[in-house]
Structure formats: C-alpha cells, structure tokens
Amino acid sequence: MNKNIIVETKGLKLHFPTGEKNKQKEPLAVKAVDGVDLQIYEGETLGLVGESGCGKSTLGRTILKLYKPTDGTIMYKDQDITNYSTKKMLPLRKEMQLIFQDPYSSLNPRMTVGQIIGEALVAHRIYKNKSKELEKYVMETMETCGLDYYMIHRYPHEFSGGQRQRIGIARALALRPKFVVCDEAVSALDVSIQSQVINLLDDLQKKFGMSYLFISHDLSVVKHISDRIGVMYLGNFVELASKQELYDNPQHPYTKALLSAIPVTDLDLARNKKRIVLEGDIPSNVTPPSGCKFHTRCPIATEKCKEQIPPWEEISKGRFVACHYKGAEINGRG
C-alpha cells in the first residue's frame, strides 16, 4: 500500500446545538462526531461501519467540508482545509467527491443523464455547455461506469436502481477525483446488483488510483472492498485495523458483537456460532454516558468503564483500539 496520506483528521468534532440547556444551564448539542483521529492513504479503501446514528455519514460529509467542523483539523494532501471558505474549497471539489446513498433521490428528475454527469464539468469550466467535447467525454465516462452511450438523453426515472447508482458514480468520477466518500453506495440495491457496483468501484480505483472512504452497514461488503476498517460508536472510533486483523481477532466488545451478527450460509457454522446480543438501546448523543460511551450496553463493563474514558491507543502497528479490557473473552449465545 502506498503510505502517502491523502486525508487526515485530528480531534475532529461536529456538534449541532439543540437550542436547549441542561440543569447546569449549559447549552446542549448533538455530538454527531466527537473527536476522531483518522488517516486515509492514497489508493486505499477505508471501510467505516457502525449502527445507524453513530456518525458515519456525518464524518464523511464533514471531511468533505459539507459541514463546518466544531473543532479539530482536516488535512487534505498536507493542506489544512479546516477553515477553508466555500470559495477556497472550489478548486478542491474536483478532487473530493461524494457518492450518495439513495440513487433515487440524489438524481435530479428534470435533468438527463448527460446533463447530470456533465453539470460539474461545466461548473468547473472544464468543458463548455452543450459542446461536442463535453458530450464525447460524458459518453466515455458512462462507458467506463457500465452505461451505454445511447442512454445519454434519458431521464433518471427510465433506469433501474443499479443503473441509477452507476449514474451517481459516473457523476462523482467525471472530474477524476482523488478521494471519494461512498456513503452507503450499495445499500439500496439488490444483492446481485451490489456485487456489480462493488466490482465497478474496485476496477475504477485500480484504473484511476483513487482513495475511498466506504461507509456501510453490511460487514460482508465492507470486508470484500476494504483494506482497513474503522468501527464507530456514538461519534467516536472504537477500533481501527486491517480487515484481516479485524475479522480474525476483534479486540473491542462492540466489534465482536457486530461481527457475531454476520449471517453465514454454512449450516454447521451457523449452529455453532455464538451470537453476542447487546442489551438496551443506543444512548443519546446529546447526553452520552460518562466514561466509555459503550459501557451501558457492554457485557464486560466495570465501574472503571463508567468513570474513565478509554484512551485511543495503538496496540500494534496500524491497529488502534479504545477499550480498558481489549481482547477480553465474551460469552455469546449459541
């Protein structure tokens, strides 16, 4: 793997004020991202997993500066872009793109495929609107993303879900970005179509050398496409490791619980598999628990977990965990 860092965050936070105050008259805020340290390397795919509401999508959009961070820094190619204005970010928009989760709502129904893919090219003055050069380039991009050139004048409602997602990918890749946030890019698709889109993303990465932040709920998909995987819980990372290390030997109780929920097709494995069932609901990210945020649902939590925040520490080269009892055995249900 190329070890040049393309994106790095340090202590990144994004808090949304609620307009309310607690008993101590302190303003309350939704702590969507609550202090994330992260490095993404050139040409790699970093998978990001966690339950709904843990801050995965918000983190991706904050890195892209679609949200203004509350605290911390965002580095892109050694540039500190944390406080860049919208105008100053414009040149970087060509290099930093987003593939949206929903292929139905993310495409303008009043624009043709050619207009959707070519919009950014015209906005960045790479090609003139309605020019032959623009049309030729859009057709080439469509072909690269598995879309036939004759579809260029069709509207989104004329396509299937998988084809719409290819249109979204073509739109993101038209500017030849270096870094792409794939926000649940395959979650709205059928399983057979998912594999096609995953293979497409993989092929395009090899062809253009892009870096992906791949956000997903599906741990099987994440394992297939990712080089490293980060696990988020309530606005924080709890574990980060290479995919093989994470799946073979998870260290955090939350990671173990997530991996135990992956369905298996082998009946013998399914019978012997131990499922770790987490009790209770996800706590509020407005008033998160003291100490370790996971302690209210953790099967091995102690008083120490309730009082002390576990440090985010590197336990081996490139492997990070935030847990007082990392690697501890957990008894699951057969």
Short mmCIF file of C-alpha atoms in Angstrom, two decimals:
data_model
loop_
_atom_site.label_atom_id
_atom_site.label_comp_id
_atom_site.label_asym_id
_atom_site.label_seq_id
_atom_site.Cartn_x
_atom_site.Cartn_y
_atom_site.Cartn_z
CA MET A 1 0.00 0.00 0.00
CA ASN A 2 1.16 3.49 -0.81
CA LYS A 3 1.82 5.17 2.53
CA ASN A 4 1.31 8.77 1.39
CA ILE A 5 -1.55 10.24 3.41
CA ILE A 6 -4.27 11.88 1.34
CA VAL A 7 -6.75 12.72 4.14
CA GLU A 8 -6.09 13.14 7.85
CA THR A 9 -8.26 14.33 10.72
CA LYS A 10 -7.17 15.18 14.26
CA GLY A 11 -9.65 15.57 17.10
CA LEU A 12 -12.44 16.21 14.58
CA LYS A 13 -15.73 17.23 16.15
CA LEU A 14 -19.11 18.25 14.80
CA HIS A 15 -21.73 19.28 17.36
CA PHE A 16 -25.19 20.53 16.40
CA PRO A 17 -26.68 22.90 19.06
CA THR A 18 -30.18 21.89 20.14
CA GLY A 19 -31.11 25.32 21.49
CA GLU A 20 -31.80 23.79 24.91
CA LYS A 21 -29.85 23.79 28.18
CA ASN A 22 -29.23 21.18 30.88
CA LYS A 23 -29.81 21.59 34.64
CA GLN A 24 -26.46 23.37 34.96
CA LYS A 25 -27.65 25.92 32.34
CA GLU A 26 -25.07 24.63 29.84
CA PRO A 27 -26.11 24.55 26.16
CA LEU A 28 -26.88 21.09 24.80
CA ALA A 29 -25.69 19.80 21.43
CA VAL A 30 -25.93 16.64 19.35
CA LYS A 31 -22.38 15.24 19.38
CA ALA A 32 -22.53 13.68 15.90
CA VAL A 33 -18.74 13.44 15.57
CA ASP A 34 -16.93 13.68 18.87
CA GLY A 35 -13.16 13.66 18.43
CA VAL A 36 -11.98 11.48 15.52
CA ASP A 37 -8.34 10.85 14.60
CA LEU A 38 -8.08 9.27 11.18
CA GLN A 39 -5.64 8.77 8.30
CA ILE A 40 -6.57 7.64 4.80
CA TYR A 41 -3.77 6.69 2.41
CA GLU A 42 -3.51 7.19 -1.34
CA GLY A 43 -5.04 4.32 -3.31
CA GLU A 44 -6.64 2.57 -0.33
CA THR A 45 -10.21 1.89 0.72
CA LEU A 46 -11.04 2.56 4.36
CA GLY A 47 -14.28 0.86 5.38
CA LEU A 48 -16.43 2.52 8.05
CA VAL A 49 -19.05 0.53 9.97
CA GLY A 50 -21.37 1.05 12.92
CA GLU A 51 -25.04 1.24 13.85
CA SER A 52 -27.40 3.86 12.41
CA GLY A 53 -26.89 7.22 14.08
CA CYS A 54 -23.27 6.60 15.11
CA GLY A 55 -21.96 9.43 12.89
CA LYS A 56 -20.56 7.58 9.85
CA SER A 57 -22.21 9.67 7.14
CA THR A 58 -21.72 12.88 9.12
CA LEU A 59 -18.00 12.16 9.42
CA GLY A 60 -17.70 11.63 5.66
CA ARG A 61 -19.53 14.86 4.87
CA THR A 62 -17.52 16.79 7.44
CA ILE A 63 -14.27 15.61 5.85
CA LEU A 64 -15.61 16.91 2.52
CA LYS A 65 -16.40 20.25 4.22
CA LEU A 66 -20.13 19.93 3.52
CA TYR A 67 -20.45 20.59 7.26
CA LYS A 68 -18.29 23.06 9.13
CA PRO A 69 -16.46 21.22 11.95
CA THR A 70 -16.92 22.41 15.51
CA ASP A 71 -13.34 21.58 16.47
CA GLY A 72 -10.27 19.67 15.26
CA THR A 73 -8.45 19.77 11.93
CA ILE A 74 -8.93 18.33 8.44
CA MET A 75 -5.84 17.87 6.27
CA TYR A 76 -6.01 17.11 2.55
CA LYS A 77 -2.67 16.42 0.84
CA ASP A 78 -0.83 18.27 3.64
CA GLN A 79 -3.16 21.29 3.31
CA ASP A 80 -5.11 22.35 6.39
CA ILE A 81 -8.58 22.86 4.88
CA THR A 82 -10.44 23.09 8.22
CA ASN A 83 -11.31 26.76 7.85
CA TYR A 84 -11.43 26.99 4.07
CA SER A 85 -14.32 29.09 2.80
CA THR A 86 -16.75 27.80 0.18
CA LYS A 87 -14.88 29.80 -2.45
CA LYS A 88 -11.49 28.47 -1.37
CA MET A 89 -12.83 24.91 -1.44
CA LEU A 90 -13.99 25.16 -5.06
CA PRO A 91 -10.68 24.00 -6.66
CA LEU A 92 -10.60 21.03 -4.29
CA ARG A 93 -14.15 19.97 -5.17
CA LYS A 94 -12.73 18.42 -8.34
CA GLU A 95 -10.57 16.13 -6.21
CA MET A 96 -13.03 15.33 -3.40
CA GLN A 97 -16.36 13.77 -4.37
CA LEU A 98 -19.35 12.02 -2.80
CA ILE A 99 -21.43 9.05 -3.97
CA PHE A 100 -24.83 9.38 -2.30
CA GLN A 101 -26.73 6.62 -0.55
CA ASP A 102 -30.06 6.82 -2.36
CA PRO A 103 -29.88 6.51 -6.17
CA TYR A 104 -33.50 7.65 -6.40
CA SER A 105 -33.47 10.96 -4.52
CA SER A 106 -29.89 12.02 -5.37
CA LEU A 107 -30.52 12.47 -9.11
CA ASN A 108 -32.42 15.48 -10.48
CA PRO A 109 -35.51 14.04 -12.21
CA ARG A 110 -35.66 17.02 -14.60
CA MET A 111 -32.14 16.52 -15.97
CA THR A 112 -30.99 13.93 -18.48
CA VAL A 113 -28.13 11.56 -17.68
CA GLY A 114 -25.82 13.63 -19.86
CA GLN A 115 -26.74 16.82 -18.01
CA ILE A 116 -26.32 15.16 -14.59
CA ILE A 117 -22.85 13.80 -15.36
CA GLY A 118 -21.71 16.90 -17.23
CA GLU A 119 -23.01 19.51 -14.75
CA ALA A 120 -19.84 19.65 -12.66
CA LEU A 121 -17.62 19.68 -15.76
CA VAL A 122 -19.41 22.81 -16.96
CA ALA A 123 -19.42 24.40 -13.48
CA HIS A 124 -15.64 23.95 -13.20
CA ARG A 125 -15.21 25.27 -16.77
CA ILE A 126 -13.51 22.12 -18.00
CA TYR A 127 -15.88 21.94 -20.97
CA LYS A 128 -18.39 24.37 -22.45
CA ASN A 129 -22.06 23.59 -22.02
CA LYS A 130 -23.61 21.61 -24.92
CA SER A 131 -20.24 21.30 -26.67
CA LYS A 132 -19.28 18.22 -28.70
CA GLU A 133 -16.22 17.75 -26.46
CA LEU A 134 -18.43 17.62 -23.36
CA GLU A 135 -20.80 15.10 -24.93
CA LYS A 136 -17.88 12.88 -26.01
CA TYR A 137 -16.30 12.96 -22.55
CA VAL A 138 -19.62 12.21 -20.83
CA MET A 139 -20.15 9.22 -23.13
CA GLU A 140 -16.65 7.94 -22.30
CA THR A 141 -17.37 8.30 -18.57
CA MET A 142 -20.70 6.49 -18.97
CA GLU A 143 -18.98 3.63 -20.80
CA THR A 144 -16.36 3.40 -18.04
CA CYS A 145 -19.18 3.06 -15.49
CA GLY A 146 -21.05 0.39 -17.43
CA LEU A 147 -23.68 2.62 -19.08
CA ASP A 148 -24.40 2.53 -22.83
CA TYR A 149 -23.80 5.78 -24.72
CA TYR A 150 -27.35 5.87 -26.16
CA MET A 151 -28.69 6.43 -22.62
CA ILE A 152 -27.23 9.94 -22.52
CA HIS A 153 -30.55 11.67 -23.30
CA ARG A 154 -32.70 9.59 -20.95
CA TYR A 155 -34.07 10.72 -17.57
CA PRO A 156 -33.47 9.02 -14.19
CA HIS A 157 -36.99 7.53 -13.97
CA GLU A 158 -36.18 5.40 -17.03
CA PHE A 159 -33.47 3.45 -15.18
CA SER A 160 -33.32 0.66 -12.62
CA GLY A 161 -31.79 1.17 -9.16
CA GLY A 162 -28.46 -0.33 -10.19
CA GLN A 163 -28.28 1.83 -13.30
CA ARG A 164 -29.12 4.94 -11.27
CA GLN A 165 -26.31 4.18 -8.87
CA ARG A 166 -23.95 3.85 -11.85
CA ILE A 167 -25.12 7.30 -12.95
CA GLY A 168 -24.30 8.62 -9.46
CA ILE A 169 -20.86 7.00 -9.64
CA ALA A 170 -20.27 8.43 -13.13
CA ARG A 171 -21.22 11.90 -11.87
CA ALA A 172 -18.75 11.61 -8.99
CA LEU A 173 -15.95 10.26 -11.18
CA ALA A 174 -16.40 12.64 -14.11
CA LEU A 175 -13.95 15.09 -12.52
CA ARG A 176 -11.39 12.31 -11.93
CA PRO A 177 -11.28 12.84 -8.13
CA LYS A 178 -8.51 11.60 -5.87
CA PHE A 179 -10.73 10.99 -2.83
CA VAL A 180 -14.33 9.70 -2.86
CA VAL A 181 -16.72 9.21 0.06
CA CYS A 182 -19.02 6.29 -0.78
CA ASP A 183 -21.94 6.87 1.58
CA GLU A 184 -23.88 3.58 1.70
CA ALA A 185 -23.28 3.39 -2.05
CA VAL A 186 -24.80 -0.09 -2.43
CA SER A 187 -27.23 -0.39 0.49
CA ALA A 188 -30.31 0.49 -1.59
CA LEU A 189 -29.52 -2.13 -4.26
CA ASP A 190 -30.37 -5.80 -4.70
CA VAL A 191 -27.62 -8.24 -3.70
CA SER A 192 -26.84 -9.20 -7.31
CA ILE A 193 -26.56 -5.54 -8.31
CA GLN A 194 -24.47 -4.76 -5.22
CA SER A 195 -21.71 -7.09 -6.40
CA GLN A 196 -21.67 -5.43 -9.83
CA VAL A 197 -21.32 -1.94 -8.32
CA ILE A 198 -18.67 -3.11 -5.82
CA ASN A 199 -16.64 -4.64 -8.66
CA LEU A 200 -17.07 -1.44 -10.66
CA LEU A 201 -15.74 0.68 -7.78
CA ASP A 202 -12.82 -1.73 -7.39
CA ASP A 203 -11.96 -1.58 -11.12
CA LEU A 204 -12.20 2.23 -11.20
CA GLN A 205 -9.93 2.52 -8.17
CA LYS A 206 -7.27 0.40 -9.85
CA LYS A 207 -7.62 2.39 -13.07
CA PHE A 208 -7.53 5.90 -11.59
CA GLY A 209 -5.73 5.34 -8.25
CA MET A 210 -8.48 6.86 -6.10
CA SER A 211 -8.91 6.60 -2.33
CA TYR A 212 -12.30 5.62 -0.89
CA LEU A 213 -13.97 6.15 2.46
CA PHE A 214 -16.54 3.37 2.14
CA ILE A 215 -19.44 3.73 4.59
CA SER A 216 -21.75 0.76 5.02
CA HIS A 217 -23.87 -1.32 7.42
CA ASP A 218 -23.06 -4.52 5.57
CA LEU A 219 -19.94 -6.02 7.12
CA SER A 220 -19.64 -8.64 4.36
CA VAL A 221 -19.48 -5.94 1.69
CA VAL A 222 -17.02 -3.88 3.73
CA LYS A 223 -14.73 -6.89 4.13
CA HIS A 224 -14.75 -7.50 0.39
CA ILE A 225 -13.83 -3.98 -0.72
CA SER A 226 -11.78 -2.51 2.16
CA ASP A 227 -8.07 -2.51 3.00
CA ARG A 228 -8.64 -1.26 6.56
CA ILE A 229 -11.83 -0.99 8.60
CA GLY A 230 -12.85 1.51 11.27
CA VAL A 231 -15.68 0.87 13.75
CA MET A 232 -17.68 3.84 15.08
CA TYR A 233 -19.93 4.08 18.10
CA LEU A 234 -21.79 7.23 19.14
CA GLY A 235 -19.47 9.69 17.36
CA ASN A 236 -16.16 8.01 18.22
CA PHE A 237 -13.91 5.35 16.73
CA VAL A 238 -13.62 2.29 18.96
CA GLU A 239 -11.40 0.16 16.72
CA LEU A 240 -9.33 0.51 13.53
CA ALA A 241 -7.34 -2.28 11.89
CA SER A 242 -6.62 -4.07 8.63
CA LYS A 243 -9.66 -6.06 7.50
CA GLN A 244 -7.96 -9.41 8.15
CA GLU A 245 -6.92 -8.47 11.68
CA LEU A 246 -10.34 -7.05 12.49
CA TYR A 247 -12.28 -10.08 11.29
CA ASP A 248 -9.84 -12.70 12.60
CA ASN A 249 -9.21 -11.18 16.02
CA PRO A 250 -11.52 -8.29 17.01
CA GLN A 251 -10.43 -6.54 20.20
CA HIS A 252 -13.35 -4.29 21.17
CA PRO A 253 -16.57 -5.81 22.61
CA TYR A 254 -18.67 -3.73 20.21
CA THR A 255 -16.69 -5.01 17.20
CA LYS A 256 -17.15 -8.57 18.43
CA ALA A 257 -20.90 -8.03 18.71
CA LEU A 258 -21.14 -6.63 15.19
CA LEU A 259 -19.12 -9.47 13.67
CA SER A 260 -21.16 -12.08 15.54
CA ALA A 261 -24.28 -10.77 13.78
CA ILE A 262 -22.98 -11.51 10.26
CA PRO A 263 -25.17 -14.26 8.76
CA VAL A 264 -23.46 -17.42 7.47
CA THR A 265 -24.74 -19.87 4.85
CA ASP A 266 -22.90 -22.93 6.21
CA LEU A 267 -25.39 -24.78 8.46
CA ASP A 268 -22.72 -26.34 10.67
CA LEU A 269 -21.08 -22.96 11.23
CA ALA A 270 -24.46 -21.36 11.89
CA ARG A 271 -25.31 -23.95 14.56
CA ASN A 272 -22.02 -23.48 16.39
CA LYS A 273 -21.79 -19.73 16.01
CA LYS A 274 -22.01 -17.71 19.21
CA ARG A 275 -24.13 -14.58 18.92
CA ILE A 276 -23.32 -11.62 21.19
CA VAL A 277 -26.61 -9.82 21.79
CA LEU A 278 -26.30 -6.26 23.06
CA GLU A 279 -28.87 -5.32 25.66
CA GLY A 280 -30.61 -1.94 25.79
CA ASP A 281 -30.86 0.94 23.32
CA ILE A 282 -28.19 3.22 21.90
CA PRO A 283 -27.72 6.13 24.37
CA SER A 284 -28.47 9.71 23.37
CA ASN A 285 -25.63 11.53 21.64
CA VAL A 286 -26.89 14.74 23.26
CA THR A 287 -26.16 13.47 26.76
CA PRO A 288 -23.85 10.46 26.22
CA PRO A 289 -22.85 8.22 29.14
CA SER A 290 -19.84 9.16 31.25
CA GLY A 291 -16.59 7.23 30.85
CA CYS A 292 -16.76 4.74 27.99
CA LYS A 293 -19.87 5.53 25.91
CA PHE A 294 -20.38 1.81 25.29
CA HIS A 295 -20.47 0.78 28.95
CA THR A 296 -24.30 0.89 29.18
CA ARG A 297 -24.53 -2.00 26.69
CA CYS A 298 -21.17 -3.71 27.16
CA PRO A 299 -21.34 -7.27 28.60
CA ILE A 300 -17.94 -6.92 30.36
CA ALA A 301 -18.19 -3.32 31.64
CA THR A 302 -16.99 -2.48 35.17
CA GLU A 303 -17.02 0.60 37.40
CA LYS A 304 -13.79 1.70 35.72
CA CYS A 305 -15.61 1.83 32.36
CA LYS A 306 -18.31 4.07 33.86
CA GLU A 307 -15.78 6.55 35.24
CA GLN A 308 -12.82 6.64 32.84
CA ILE A 309 -12.75 7.32 29.09
CA PRO A 310 -10.61 4.59 27.47
CA PRO A 311 -7.62 6.00 25.56
CA TRP A 312 -7.39 5.62 21.78
CA GLU A 313 -4.13 3.70 21.60
CA GLU A 314 -2.08 1.79 19.05
CA ILE A 315 -1.71 -1.80 20.27
CA SER A 316 0.29 -2.96 17.24
CA LYS A 317 1.46 -1.32 14.02
CA GLY A 318 -1.54 0.38 12.42
CA ARG A 319 -4.02 -1.17 14.86
CA PHE A 320 -5.93 1.08 17.26
CA VAL A 321 -8.46 0.27 20.00
CA ALA A 322 -10.27 2.29 22.67
CA CYS A 323 -11.14 -0.17 25.45
CA HIS A 324 -9.98 -0.80 29.04
CA TYR A 325 -10.39 -4.57 28.55
CA LYS A 326 -9.39 -5.00 24.90
CA GLY A 327 -9.37 -8.60 23.71
CA ALA A 328 -11.34 -9.91 26.70
CA GLU A 329 -13.45 -13.02 26.14
CA ILE A 330 -17.21 -12.53 25.82
CA ASN A 331 -19.72 -15.34 26.23
CA GLY A 332 -22.25 -15.35 23.42
CA ARG A 333 -25.44 -17.29 22.79
CA GLY A 334 -25.35 -20.44 20.70
#
